[in-house]
């Protein structure tokens, strides 16, 4: 759609995984005067990218990504969206330069924790002379602030659930596992692993239907950034769909980390939350002061 | 089936929740010369108890339980099996004595963590003059020992997965959440919440089918006792069905805590594990020395 860029112009790349986040980041970048080029990761990005210049790349195809950086004049890249599938051996095609500059990449890509892998991907991209920036640097208005978003506020019972789920999410985050937890009636009943937030919420809905969660207690979803996560890596995000699934799971609301998580499609999210009577709030976890 | 017990004889009660554990404990108790009376918790115990004297009771019905203790001459009780459903207000029928002796019971039963609730249940039973004993005191042969059970042994990759999953299970256990975790390729991909081990393993099988776990890496299920868990409360257990589900999830094996978890139907479990090529091993988690 965009015209051919003039010589020497510097362009932003968005390396797009799954979910709704990348398209929101791309649109926000355009509002900020950027003309982003989208590298849609195969098997992950199911978006329709026709409104942007774009190309598909394999999740381990660093030679292909490097070539696009060069032909499109990319100087900055945003990593955005989920990468569910780890690359297999056959998918990893590093350049000779990245192999020399970033030893151990293949082993890390195959076996590291999410956080370790993302840090490695950032090093790989920066070895190409491209600066990796956070989605929140391009579109700061996406960041969650502290306090309620929308009309509903958490009550005392919700505050207790927020504390319980936060403690579990922090304990897991420091082990580079998951970002989410659900607490109901003061006890943690679900923890997010590789299945992601949506499937965890479906599990809560199903436990509720089977009478394995008290019907008198609603509960809360908490999403925190891992304590050691590079904020340029994918920040936790919530969207309209998260609110809808939280409502289906019978929860009272959602708490996400202020300053370190993204709120997508904010106007629609507030409308959905208000309609369903759910709160959505930005929190600072108790030990936030100790964070990097 | 058993004859009427002589006057003054002291009888063992088994308070039976769901799963296979209670019937194994009851049979083991009989082998040790006991004539156990089964209190099958309504909505939880789906066993056929016809081979034992038994009665159904509500999970919050302490008045009913107390009456049976008295009429059956119970002096010791074992808590066994899972209690998936928390009692609702209407289910809780304490005796006046328990209300006086154990203040705050109702609130704890409704809202406490699993561990807090189990400790409270133990206090309630002991307020009736009945001593609560661990299943392993009645049938010590059920306890997992350190090292492999069966023919297959964990290799180096499995040892790495055991370490990763143990760290997560310990972090959660100290918050009174879950007992289980699955690690594949050195990273934790699933954590056990209120859904229990079986459903967590189904989730892993489904992640594997969808290609969201490396096909080259098998992975390990780890089950640990919570650090502060009263061992008279329900210990983690594994059975033939656990081995079958672990095989369906493509795992290399199962590690459970030596001395603090139960191996049910050991001969059949070994046969199934050997047939499927899975290891089953007892481990001492790294910080076991610091445990009570």
Coordinates of C-alpha atoms in Angstrom, one line a residue:
Chain A
X1 CA 0.0 0.0 0.0
X2 CA 2.7 2.5 0.9
X3 CA 4.9 4.0 -1.9
X4 CA 8.5 3.0 -2.4
X5 CA 10.5 4.6 0.4
X6 CA 13.2 7.1 -0.5
X7 CA 16.9 6.1 -0.3
X8 CA 18.4 6.4 3.2
X9 CA 15.0 6.6 5.0
X10 CA 14.9 4.5 8.1
X11 CA 12.0 2.2 8.6
X12 CA 10.4 0.4 11.6
X13 CA 9.9 -3.4 11.4
X14 CA 7.2 -5.2 13.4
X15 CA 8.0 -8.9 13.9
X16 CA 4.6 -10.2 14.4
X17 CA 3.6 -13.4 16.3
X18 CA 0.0 -14.5 17.0
X19 CA -2.8 -12.7 18.7
X20 CA -4.3 -9.2 18.3
X21 CA -1.3 -7.3 19.7
X22 CA 0.8 -6.9 16.5
X23 CA -2.0 -5.2 14.5
X24 CA -2.7 -2.8 17.3
X25 CA 1.0 -1.9 17.6
X26 CA 1.2 -1.5 13.8
X27 CA -1.8 0.8 13.7
X28 CA -0.5 2.8 16.7
X29 CA 2.9 3.1 15.0
X30 CA 1.2 4.5 11.9
X31 CA -0.6 7.1 14.0
X32 CA 2.8 8.1 15.3
X33 CA 4.1 8.8 11.8
X34 CA 5.8 5.5 11.1
X35 CA 5.4 3.3 8.0
X36 CA 6.0 -0.1 9.5
X37 CA 7.1 -3.1 7.6
X38 CA 5.5 -6.3 9.0
X39 CA 7.5 -9.6 9.2
X40 CA 4.7 -12.1 9.9
X41 CA 6.0 -15.2 11.6
X42 CA 4.8 -18.3 9.8
X43 CA 2.4 -20.5 11.8
X44 CA 1.9 -17.8 14.3
X45 CA 0.5 -14.6 12.7
X46 CA -3.0 -15.2 11.4
X47 CA -3.7 -11.6 10.9
X48 CA -4.8 -10.0 7.6
X49 CA -1.8 -7.7 6.9
X50 CA -3.1 -6.2 3.6
X51 CA -3.2 -2.7 5.1
X52 CA 0.6 -2.8 5.6
X53 CA 3.7 -3.7 3.6
X54 CA 4.5 -7.2 4.8
X55 CA 6.3 -10.5 4.2
X56 CA 6.1 -13.9 5.9
X57 CA 9.2 -15.4 7.6
X58 CA 10.0 -18.6 9.5
X59 CA 10.3 -18.2 13.2
X60 CA 14.0 -19.5 13.1
X61 CA 14.8 -18.0 9.7
X62 CA 17.4 -15.4 10.7
X63 CA 19.0 -15.3 7.2
X64 CA 15.6 -14.4 5.7
X65 CA 14.9 -11.8 8.4
X66 CA 18.4 -10.3 7.9
X67 CA 17.8 -10.0 4.1
X68 CA 14.5 -8.1 4.7
X69 CA 16.1 -5.7 7.2
X70 CA 18.7 -4.9 4.5
X71 CA 16.4 -4.4 1.5
X72 CA 13.7 -2.5 3.5
X73 CA 16.2 -0.2 5.2
X74 CA 15.0 -1.3 8.7
X75 CA 16.8 0.5 11.6
X76 CA 14.4 -0.4 14.5
X77 CA 12.3 -3.5 15.2
X78 CA 9.4 -4.3 17.6
X79 CA 8.8 -7.8 18.7
X80 CA 5.0 -8.3 19.2
X81 CA 2.6 -11.1 19.7
X82 CA 2.9 -14.7 21.0
X83 CA 5.2 -17.3 19.6
X84 CA 3.5 -20.6 20.5
X85 CA 5.6 -22.9 18.5
X86 CA 9.3 -23.3 19.2
X87 CA 11.4 -23.7 16.1
X88 CA 12.6 -27.2 15.3
X89 CA 16.2 -27.9 14.2
X90 CA 15.2 -27.8 10.5
X91 CA 13.6 -24.3 11.0
X92 CA 16.7 -22.6 12.3
X93 CA 18.7 -20.8 9.6
X94 CA 21.1 -18.4 11.1
X95 CA 23.5 -16.2 9.2
X96 CA 27.2 -16.9 9.6
X97 CA 27.5 -13.5 11.2
X98 CA 24.9 -14.2 13.9
X99 CA 26.5 -17.6 14.6
X100 CA 29.8 -15.9 15.2
X101 CA 28.4 -13.0 17.2
X102 CA 25.9 -14.9 19.3
X103 CA 27.3 -18.3 20.3
X104 CA 24.9 -20.9 21.6
X105 CA 21.9 -19.5 19.7
X106 CA 20.6 -22.8 18.4
X107 CA 20.7 -24.5 21.8
X108 CA 19.0 -21.6 23.4
X109 CA 16.3 -21.3 20.7
X110 CA 15.4 -24.9 21.1
X111 CA 15.6 -25.3 24.9
X112 CA 15.6 -22.0 26.7
X113 CA 12.8 -20.6 28.8
X114 CA 10.5 -18.0 27.0
X115 CA 12.5 -15.2 28.5
X116 CA 15.9 -16.6 27.6
X117 CA 14.8 -17.2 24.1
X118 CA 13.4 -13.7 23.7
X119 CA 16.7 -12.2 25.0
X120 CA 18.5 -14.3 22.4
X121 CA 16.2 -13.2 19.6
X122 CA 16.9 -9.5 20.6
X123 CA 20.7 -10.2 20.5
X124 CA 20.3 -11.8 17.0
X125 CA 18.4 -8.9 15.6
X126 CA 20.8 -6.3 17.1
X127 CA 23.7 -8.3 15.6
X128 CA 22.2 -7.1 12.3
X129 CA 22.6 -3.4 13.3
X130 CA 18.9 -3.1 14.0
X131 CA 17.8 -1.6 17.3
X132 CA 15.0 -3.5 19.2
X133 CA 12.5 -1.2 20.8
X134 CA 9.5 -1.9 23.0
X135 CA 6.0 -1.6 21.7
X136 CA 5.4 0.9 24.5
X137 CA 8.2 3.2 23.0
X138 CA 6.4 3.3 19.7
X139 CA 2.9 3.6 21.2
X140 CA 3.1 4.6 24.9
X141 CA -0.7 5.1 25.1
X142 CA -1.1 1.3 25.1
X143 CA 0.5 0.9 28.6
X144 CA -1.7 0.2 31.6
X145 CA -1.7 2.9 34.2
X146 CA -2.2 2.3 37.9
X147 CA -5.9 2.1 39.0
X148 CA -9.2 1.2 37.4
X149 CA -9.8 1.4 33.7
X150 CA -13.6 1.7 33.2
X151 CA -16.4 2.2 35.7
X152 CA -16.2 -0.9 38.0
X153 CA -13.7 -0.9 40.9
X154 CA -12.3 -4.0 42.7
X155 CA -13.8 -4.5 46.2
X156 CA -12.2 -6.0 49.3
X157 CA -12.8 -9.6 48.2
X158 CA -11.2 -8.8 44.8
X159 CA -8.2 -7.1 46.5
X160 CA -7.6 -10.4 48.5
X161 CA -7.8 -12.4 45.3
X162 CA -5.4 -10.0 43.5
X163 CA -2.9 -10.4 46.4
X164 CA -3.1 -14.2 46.2
X165 CA -2.8 -14.5 42.4
X166 CA 0.0 -11.9 42.3
X167 CA 2.1 -13.9 44.8
X168 CA 1.8 -17.0 42.6
X169 CA 2.4 -15.1 39.4
X170 CA 5.5 -13.5 40.9
X171 CA 6.9 -16.8 42.2
X172 CA 6.4 -18.3 38.7
X173 CA 7.7 -15.3 36.9
X174 CA 11.0 -15.4 38.7
X175 CA 11.4 -19.0 37.3
X176 CA 10.6 -17.7 33.8
X177 CA 7.3 -19.5 33.7
X178 CA 3.9 -17.9 32.8
X179 CA 2.5 -14.5 33.5
X180 CA -0.9 -15.3 34.7
X181 CA -2.9 -16.8 37.6
X182 CA -6.5 -16.9 38.8
X183 CA -7.5 -16.7 42.4
X184 CA -11.0 -17.3 43.7
X185 CA -12.0 -16.8 47.4
X186 CA -8.4 -16.1 48.3
X187 CA -6.9 -19.2 46.9
X188 CA -5.1 -19.7 43.6
X189 CA -7.0 -22.2 41.4
X190 CA -5.3 -21.9 38.0
X191 CA -1.8 -21.1 36.7
X192 CA -0.8 -20.2 33.2
X193 CA 1.7 -22.4 31.5
X194 CA 2.4 -22.8 27.7
X195 CA -1.3 -23.0 27.0
X196 CA -1.7 -19.2 27.5
X197 CA -4.3 -17.0 29.2
X198 CA -7.3 -17.8 27.0
X199 CA -7.1 -21.5 27.7
X200 CA -6.5 -21.0 31.4
X201 CA -9.7 -18.9 31.5
X202 CA -11.6 -21.7 29.7
X203 CA -10.3 -24.1 32.4
X204 CA -11.7 -21.8 35.1
X205 CA -15.0 -21.6 33.3
X206 CA -15.1 -25.4 33.2
X207 CA -14.2 -25.8 36.9
X208 CA -16.9 -23.4 37.7
X209 CA -19.5 -25.3 35.7
X210 CA -18.5 -28.5 37.4
X211 CA -19.1 -26.9 40.9
X212 CA -15.4 -27.2 41.8
X213 CA -15.2 -23.5 42.5
X214 CA -17.5 -21.9 45.0
X215 CA -20.5 -20.3 43.3
X216 CA -20.5 -17.5 45.9
X217 CA -17.0 -16.3 45.0
X218 CA -16.1 -14.6 41.8
X219 CA -12.3 -14.4 41.6
X220 CA -9.7 -12.4 39.7
X221 CA -7.3 -12.9 36.8
X222 CA -3.9 -11.3 37.4
X223 CA -1.3 -10.8 34.6
X224 CA 2.2 -9.7 35.6
X225 CA 5.4 -9.1 33.7
X226 CA 8.1 -11.6 34.7
X227 CA 10.5 -9.9 37.1
X228 CA 13.5 -10.3 34.8
X229 CA 11.7 -9.9 31.5
X230 CA 13.3 -7.5 29.0
X231 CA 10.4 -5.0 28.4
X232 CA 11.3 -5.0 24.7
X233 CA 10.2 -8.6 24.7
X234 CA 6.5 -9.2 24.4
X235 CA 4.8 -7.5 27.4
X236 CA 1.6 -9.1 28.8
X237 CA -1.4 -7.7 27.2
X238 CA -5.2 -7.7 27.7
X239 CA -7.9 -7.1 25.1
X240 CA -11.7 -7.2 24.6
X241 CA -11.4 -11.0 24.2
X242 CA -9.7 -11.3 27.6
X243 CA -12.6 -9.4 29.2
X244 CA -15.1 -11.6 27.5
X245 CA -13.4 -14.9 28.6
X246 CA -13.0 -13.5 32.2
X247 CA -16.8 -12.9 32.2
X248 CA -17.5 -16.4 31.0
X249 CA -15.3 -17.7 33.8
X250 CA -17.5 -15.8 36.3
X251 CA -14.6 -13.6 37.5
X252 CA -15.1 -10.2 39.1
X253 CA -12.3 -8.6 37.1
X254 CA -8.8 -8.4 35.8
X255 CA -5.6 -6.9 37.3
X256 CA -2.6 -6.3 35.1
X257 CA 0.7 -4.7 35.9
X258 CA 0.8 -0.9 35.6
X259 CA 3.6 0.4 33.4
X260 CA 4.5 -3.1 32.2
X261 CA 1.5 -4.5 30.4
X262 CA -0.5 -3.3 27.4
X263 CA -4.2 -2.6 27.1
X264 CA -5.4 -3.2 23.5
X265 CA -8.4 -1.5 21.9
X266 CA -9.0 0.4 25.1
X267 CA -12.4 2.0 24.2
X268 CA -13.9 -1.3 23.2
X269 CA -12.4 -3.0 26.2
X270 CA -13.9 -0.5 28.6
X271 CA -17.3 -0.8 26.9
X272 CA -17.2 -4.6 27.2
X273 CA -16.0 -4.5 30.9
X274 CA -18.6 -2.0 31.9
X275 CA -21.4 -3.9 30.2
X276 CA -20.3 -7.2 31.9
X277 CA -19.8 -5.4 35.3
X278 CA -16.1 -6.5 35.4
X279 CA -13.3 -4.3 36.8
X280 CA -10.0 -3.9 34.9
X281 CA -7.3 -2.3 36.9
X282 CA -3.6 -1.6 36.8
X283 CA -1.6 -2.7 39.8
X284 CA 1.9 -2.4 41.1
X285 CA 2.8 -5.8 42.6
X286 CA 4.0 -5.6 46.2
X287 CA 7.7 -6.1 45.4
X288 CA 7.7 -3.8 42.4
X289 CA 10.2 -1.5 44.1
X290 CA 12.8 -4.3 43.9
X291 CA 12.4 -4.7 40.2
X292 CA 15.0 -3.7 37.6
Chain B
X1 CA -19.4 -57.9 55.3
X2 CA -17.5 -57.9 58.6
X3 CA -19.2 -59.3 61.7
X4 CA -20.4 -57.0 64.5
X5 CA -17.4 -55.7 66.4
X6 CA -17.0 -56.7 70.1
X7 CA -17.7 -54.0 72.8
X8 CA -14.8 -51.7 73.5
X9 CA -12.8 -52.6 70.4
X10 CA -11.2 -49.6 68.7
X11 CA -11.8 -49.2 65.0
X12 CA -10.0 -47.3 62.2
X13 CA -12.1 -44.9 60.0
X14 CA -11.2 -44.0 56.5
X15 CA -12.7 -40.7 55.4
X16 CA -12.7 -41.2 51.7
X17 CA -12.7 -38.6 49.0
X18 CA -12.4 -39.2 45.2
X19 CA -9.9 -41.2 43.2
X20 CA -8.3 -44.6 43.7
X21 CA -6.3 -43.8 46.8
X22 CA -9.0 -44.6 49.5
X23 CA -9.7 -48.1 48.3
X24 CA -5.9 -48.9 48.2
X25 CA -5.5 -47.6 51.7
X26 CA -8.6 -49.5 53.0
X27 CA -7.3 -52.8 51.5
X28 CA -3.8 -52.2 52.8
X29 CA -5.3 -51.5 56.3
X30 CA -7.1 -54.8 56.2
X31 CA -3.9 -56.6 55.3
X32 CA -2.4 -55.0 58.5
X33 CA -5.2 -56.5 60.6
X34 CA -7.6 -53.5 60.7
X35 CA -11.3 -53.7 60.0
X36 CA -11.8 -50.1 58.6
X37 CA -15.1 -48.3 58.5
X38 CA -15.4 -46.1 55.4
X39 CA -17.0 -42.6 55.6
X40 CA -17.5 -41.9 51.9
X41 CA -17.8 -38.2 51.2
X42 CA -20.9 -37.4 49.1
X43 CA -20.1 -36.1 45.6
X44 CA -16.5 -37.2 45.9
X45 CA -16.2 -40.9 46.6
X46 CA -17.4 -42.8 43.5
X47 CA -15.9 -46.1 44.7
X48 CA -17.8 -49.3 45.2
X49 CA -17.4 -49.8 49.0
X50 CA -19.4 -53.1 49.2
X51 CA -16.4 -55.0 50.5
X52 CA -16.2 -52.7 53.6
X53 CA -18.6 -51.4 56.3
X54 CA -19.4 -47.9 55.1
X55 CA -21.7 -44.9 55.2
X56 CA -22.0 -41.7 53.1
X57 CA -21.5 -38.3 54.7
X58 CA -21.5 -34.7 53.5
X59 CA -18.2 -33.1 53.2
X60 CA -19.1 -30.4 55.7
X61 CA -21.3 -32.6 57.9
X62 CA -19.2 -32.7 61.1
X63 CA -22.3 -33.6 63.2
X64 CA -22.9 -36.7 61.1
X65 CA -19.3 -37.7 61.1
X66 CA -19.1 -37.2 64.9
X67 CA -22.2 -39.5 65.3
X68 CA -20.6 -42.3 63.3
X69 CA -17.3 -42.0 65.2
X70 CA -19.3 -42.6 68.4
X71 CA -21.5 -45.4 67.2
X72 CA -18.7 -47.3 65.5
X73 CA -16.2 -46.9 68.3
X74 CA -13.7 -45.1 66.1
X75 CA -10.4 -44.1 67.7
X76 CA -8.2 -43.3 64.6
X77 CA -9.1 -41.8 61.2
X78 CA -7.2 -41.6 57.9
X79 CA -8.0 -38.8 55.4
X80 CA -7.7 -40.2 51.9
X81 CA -8.5 -39.1 48.4
X82 CA -9.3 -35.8 46.7
X83 CA -11.9 -33.3 47.8
X84 CA -12.6 -31.4 44.7
X85 CA -15.7 -29.6 45.8
X86 CA -15.5 -27.1 48.7
X87 CA -18.5 -27.2 51.0
X88 CA -21.0 -24.4 50.5
X89 CA -22.6 -22.7 53.5
X90 CA -25.6 -25.0 53.5
X91 CA -23.4 -28.1 53.6
X92 CA -21.5 -27.1 56.8
X93 CA -23.1 -28.7 59.9
X94 CA -20.7 -28.5 62.8
X95 CA -21.4 -29.7 66.2
X96 CA -21.6 -27.2 69.1
X97 CA -18.5 -28.8 70.5
X98 CA -16.4 -28.3 67.3
X99 CA -17.6 -24.7 67.0
X100 CA -16.4 -24.0 70.6
X101 CA -13.1 -25.9 70.2
X102 CA -12.2 -24.8 66.7
X103 CA -13.1 -21.1 66.2
X104 CA -13.2 -19.8 62.6
X105 CA -13.9 -23.2 61.1
X106 CA -16.6 -22.1 58.8
X107 CA -14.6 -19.3 57.3
X108 CA -11.6 -21.5 56.8
X109 CA -13.6 -24.3 55.2
X110 CA -15.1 -21.9 52.7
X111 CA -12.0 -19.8 51.9
X112 CA -8.8 -21.4 53.0
X113 CA -6.1 -22.9 50.8
X114 CA -6.2 -26.7 50.5
X115 CA -3.6 -27.1 53.1
X116 CA -5.2 -24.7 55.5
X117 CA -8.5 -26.5 55.1
X118 CA -7.0 -29.9 55.6
X119 CA -5.3 -28.8 58.8
X120 CA -8.7 -27.5 60.0
X121 CA -10.4 -30.8 59.2
X122 CA -7.8 -32.6 61.2
X123 CA -8.4 -30.3 64.2
X124 CA -12.2 -30.9 63.8
X125 CA -11.8 -34.6 63.9
X126 CA -9.4 -34.6 66.8
X127 CA -11.9 -32.4 68.7
X128 CA -14.0 -35.6 68.7
X129 CA -11.2 -37.5 70.5
X130 CA -10.3 -39.4 67.3
X131 CA -6.6 -39.4 66.4
X132 CA -5.8 -38.6 62.7
X133 CA -3.1 -40.8 61.3
X134 CA -1.3 -40.7 57.9
X135 CA -2.1 -43.4 55.3
X136 CA 1.6 -44.2 55.4
X137 CA 1.3 -45.1 59.1
X138 CA -1.3 -47.7 58.3
X139 CA 0.3 -49.0 55.1
X140 CA 4.0 -47.9 55.0
X141 CA 4.6 -50.0 51.9
X142 CA 2.7 -47.4 49.8
X143 CA 5.4 -44.8 50.3
X144 CA 7.7 -44.0 47.4
X145 CA 11.4 -44.7 48.1
X146 CA 14.3 -42.8 46.5
X147 CA 15.3 -44.0 43.1
X148 CA 13.7 -45.8 40.2
X149 CA 10.6 -48.0 40.6
X150 CA 10.6 -50.3 37.5
X151 CA 13.1 -51.0 34.8
X152 CA 13.5 -47.6 33.1
X153 CA 15.8 -44.9 34.6
X154 CA 15.8 -41.1 34.0
X155 CA 18.6 -39.9 31.7
X156 CA 20.4 -36.5 31.8
X157 CA 17.7 -34.7 29.8
X158 CA 15.1 -36.1 32.2
X159 CA 17.2 -35.0 35.2
X160 CA 17.2 -31.4 33.8
X161 CA 13.4 -31.5 33.4
X162 CA 13.0 -32.9 36.9
X163 CA 15.1 -30.0 38.3
X164 CA 13.0 -27.4 36.4
X165 CA 9.6 -28.8 37.3
X166 CA 10.7 -29.4 40.9
X167 CA 11.7 -25.7 41.3
X168 CA 8.2 -24.6 40.0
X169 CA 6.3 -27.2 42.2
X170 CA 8.3 -26.1 45.3
X171 CA 7.6 -22.4 44.6
X172 CA 3.9 -23.1 44.2
X173 CA 3.8 -25.5 47.1
X174 CA 5.1 -22.9 49.5
X175 CA 2.1 -20.7 48.5
X176 CA -0.2 -23.7 49.2
X177 CA -1.0 -24.1 45.5
X178 CA -0.8 -27.3 43.6
X179 CA 1.6 -30.2 43.8
X180 CA 2.5 -30.9 40.2
X181 CA 4.3 -29.4 37.3
X182 CA 5.5 -30.7 33.8
X183 CA 8.8 -29.6 32.2
X184 CA 9.8 -30.3 28.6
X185 CA 13.2 -29.5 27.2
X186 CA 14.2 -27.8 30.5
X187 CA 11.3 -25.4 30.6
X188 CA 8.1 -25.7 32.6
X189 CA 5.1 -25.8 30.4
X190 CA 2.2 -26.8 32.7
X191 CA 1.3 -26.2 36.3
X192 CA -1.3 -28.0 38.4
X193 CA -4.1 -25.9 39.9
X194 CA -7.5 -27.0 41.1
X195 CA -8.0 -29.1 38.0
X196 CA -5.7 -31.8 39.3
X197 CA -2.9 -33.9 37.8
X198 CA -5.1 -35.8 35.3
X199 CA -6.4 -32.7 33.5
X200 CA -2.9 -31.1 33.5
X201 CA -1.6 -34.2 31.7
X202 CA -4.4 -34.0 29.2
X203 CA -3.5 -30.4 28.6
X204 CA 0.1 -31.4 27.9
X205 CA -1.1 -34.1 25.5
X206 CA -3.1 -31.5 23.7
X207 CA -0.2 -28.9 23.5
X208 CA 1.9 -31.8 22.0
X209 CA -0.7 -32.6 19.4
X210 CA -0.9 -28.9 18.3
X211 CA 2.9 -28.8 17.9
X212 CA 3.3 -26.3 20.7
X213 CA 5.8 -28.6 22.5
X214 CA 9.0 -29.7 20.7
X215 CA 8.5 -33.2 19.2
X216 CA 12.2 -34.0 20.0
X217 CA 11.8 -33.5 23.7
X218 CA 9.8 -35.8 26.0
X219 CA 9.5 -34.2 29.4
X220 CA 8.7 -35.1 32.9
X221 CA 5.8 -34.9 35.4
X222 CA 7.0 -34.0 38.9
X223 CA 4.7 -34.4 42.0
X224 CA 5.9 -33.0 45.3
X225 CA 4.3 -32.7 48.7
X226 CA 3.8 -29.0 49.7
X227 CA 6.6 -27.9 52.0
X228 CA 4.2 -27.1 54.9
X229 CA 1.7 -29.9 54.2
X230 CA 0.7 -32.0 57.2
X231 CA 1.6 -35.5 56.1
X232 CA -1.6 -36.8 57.6
X233 CA -3.4 -34.8 55.0
X234 CA -3.7 -36.3 51.6
X235 CA -0.2 -37.1 50.3
X236 CA 0.4 -36.8 46.6
X237 CA -0.1 -40.2 44.9
X238 CA 0.5 -41.8 41.5
X239 CA -1.2 -44.9 40.1
X240 CA -1.5 -46.9 36.9
X241 CA -3.7 -44.2 35.4
X242 CA -1.1 -41.5 36.1
X243 CA 1.4 -43.6 34.1
X244 CA -1.0 -44.1 31.3
X245 CA -1.8 -40.4 31.0
X246 CA 1.9 -39.5 31.2
X247 CA 2.5 -41.8 28.3
X248 CA -0.4 -40.3 26.3
X249 CA 1.3 -36.8 26.9
X250 CA 4.5 -38.2 25.4
X251 CA 6.5 -37.8 28.6
X252 CA 9.7 -39.7 29.5
X253 CA 8.6 -40.4 33.0
X254 CA 7.3 -39.4 36.4
X255 CA 9.2 -38.2 39.5
X256 CA 7.5 -38.1 42.9
X257 CA 8.7 -37.2 46.3
X258 CA 10.4 -40.0 48.2
X259 CA 9.0 -40.6 51.6
X260 CA 6.2 -38.1 51.1
X261 CA 4.1 -39.5 48.2
X262 CA 2.2 -42.7 47.7
X263 CA 2.6 -45.3 44.9
X264 CA -0.7 -47.1 44.4
X265 CA -1.1 -50.7 43.0
X266 CA 2.7 -50.9 42.6
X267 CA 2.9 -54.1 40.7
X268 CA 0.5 -53.0 38.0
X269 CA 2.1 -49.6 37.8
X270 CA 5.5 -51.1 37.2
X271 CA 4.1 -53.3 34.5
X272 CA 2.4 -50.4 32.8
X273 CA 5.5 -48.1 33.0
X274 CA 7.9 -50.8 31.8
X275 CA 5.6 -51.6 28.9
X276 CA 5.3 -47.9 27.9
X277 CA 9.1 -47.3 28.4
X278 CA 8.5 -44.7 31.1
X279 CA 10.5 -44.2 34.2
X280 CA 8.9 -43.7 37.6
X281 CA 11.3 -42.5 40.3
X282 CA 11.4 -41.2 43.8
X283 CA 13.3 -38.0 44.3
X284 CA 14.4 -35.8 47.2
X285 CA 13.8 -32.2 46.2
X286 CA 16.9 -30.0 46.5
X287 CA 15.8 -28.2 49.6
X288 CA 14.4 -31.3 51.3
X289 CA 16.9 -30.8 54.1
X290 CA 15.2 -27.5 55.1
X291 CA 11.8 -29.2 55.3
X292 CA 9.9 -29.8 58.6

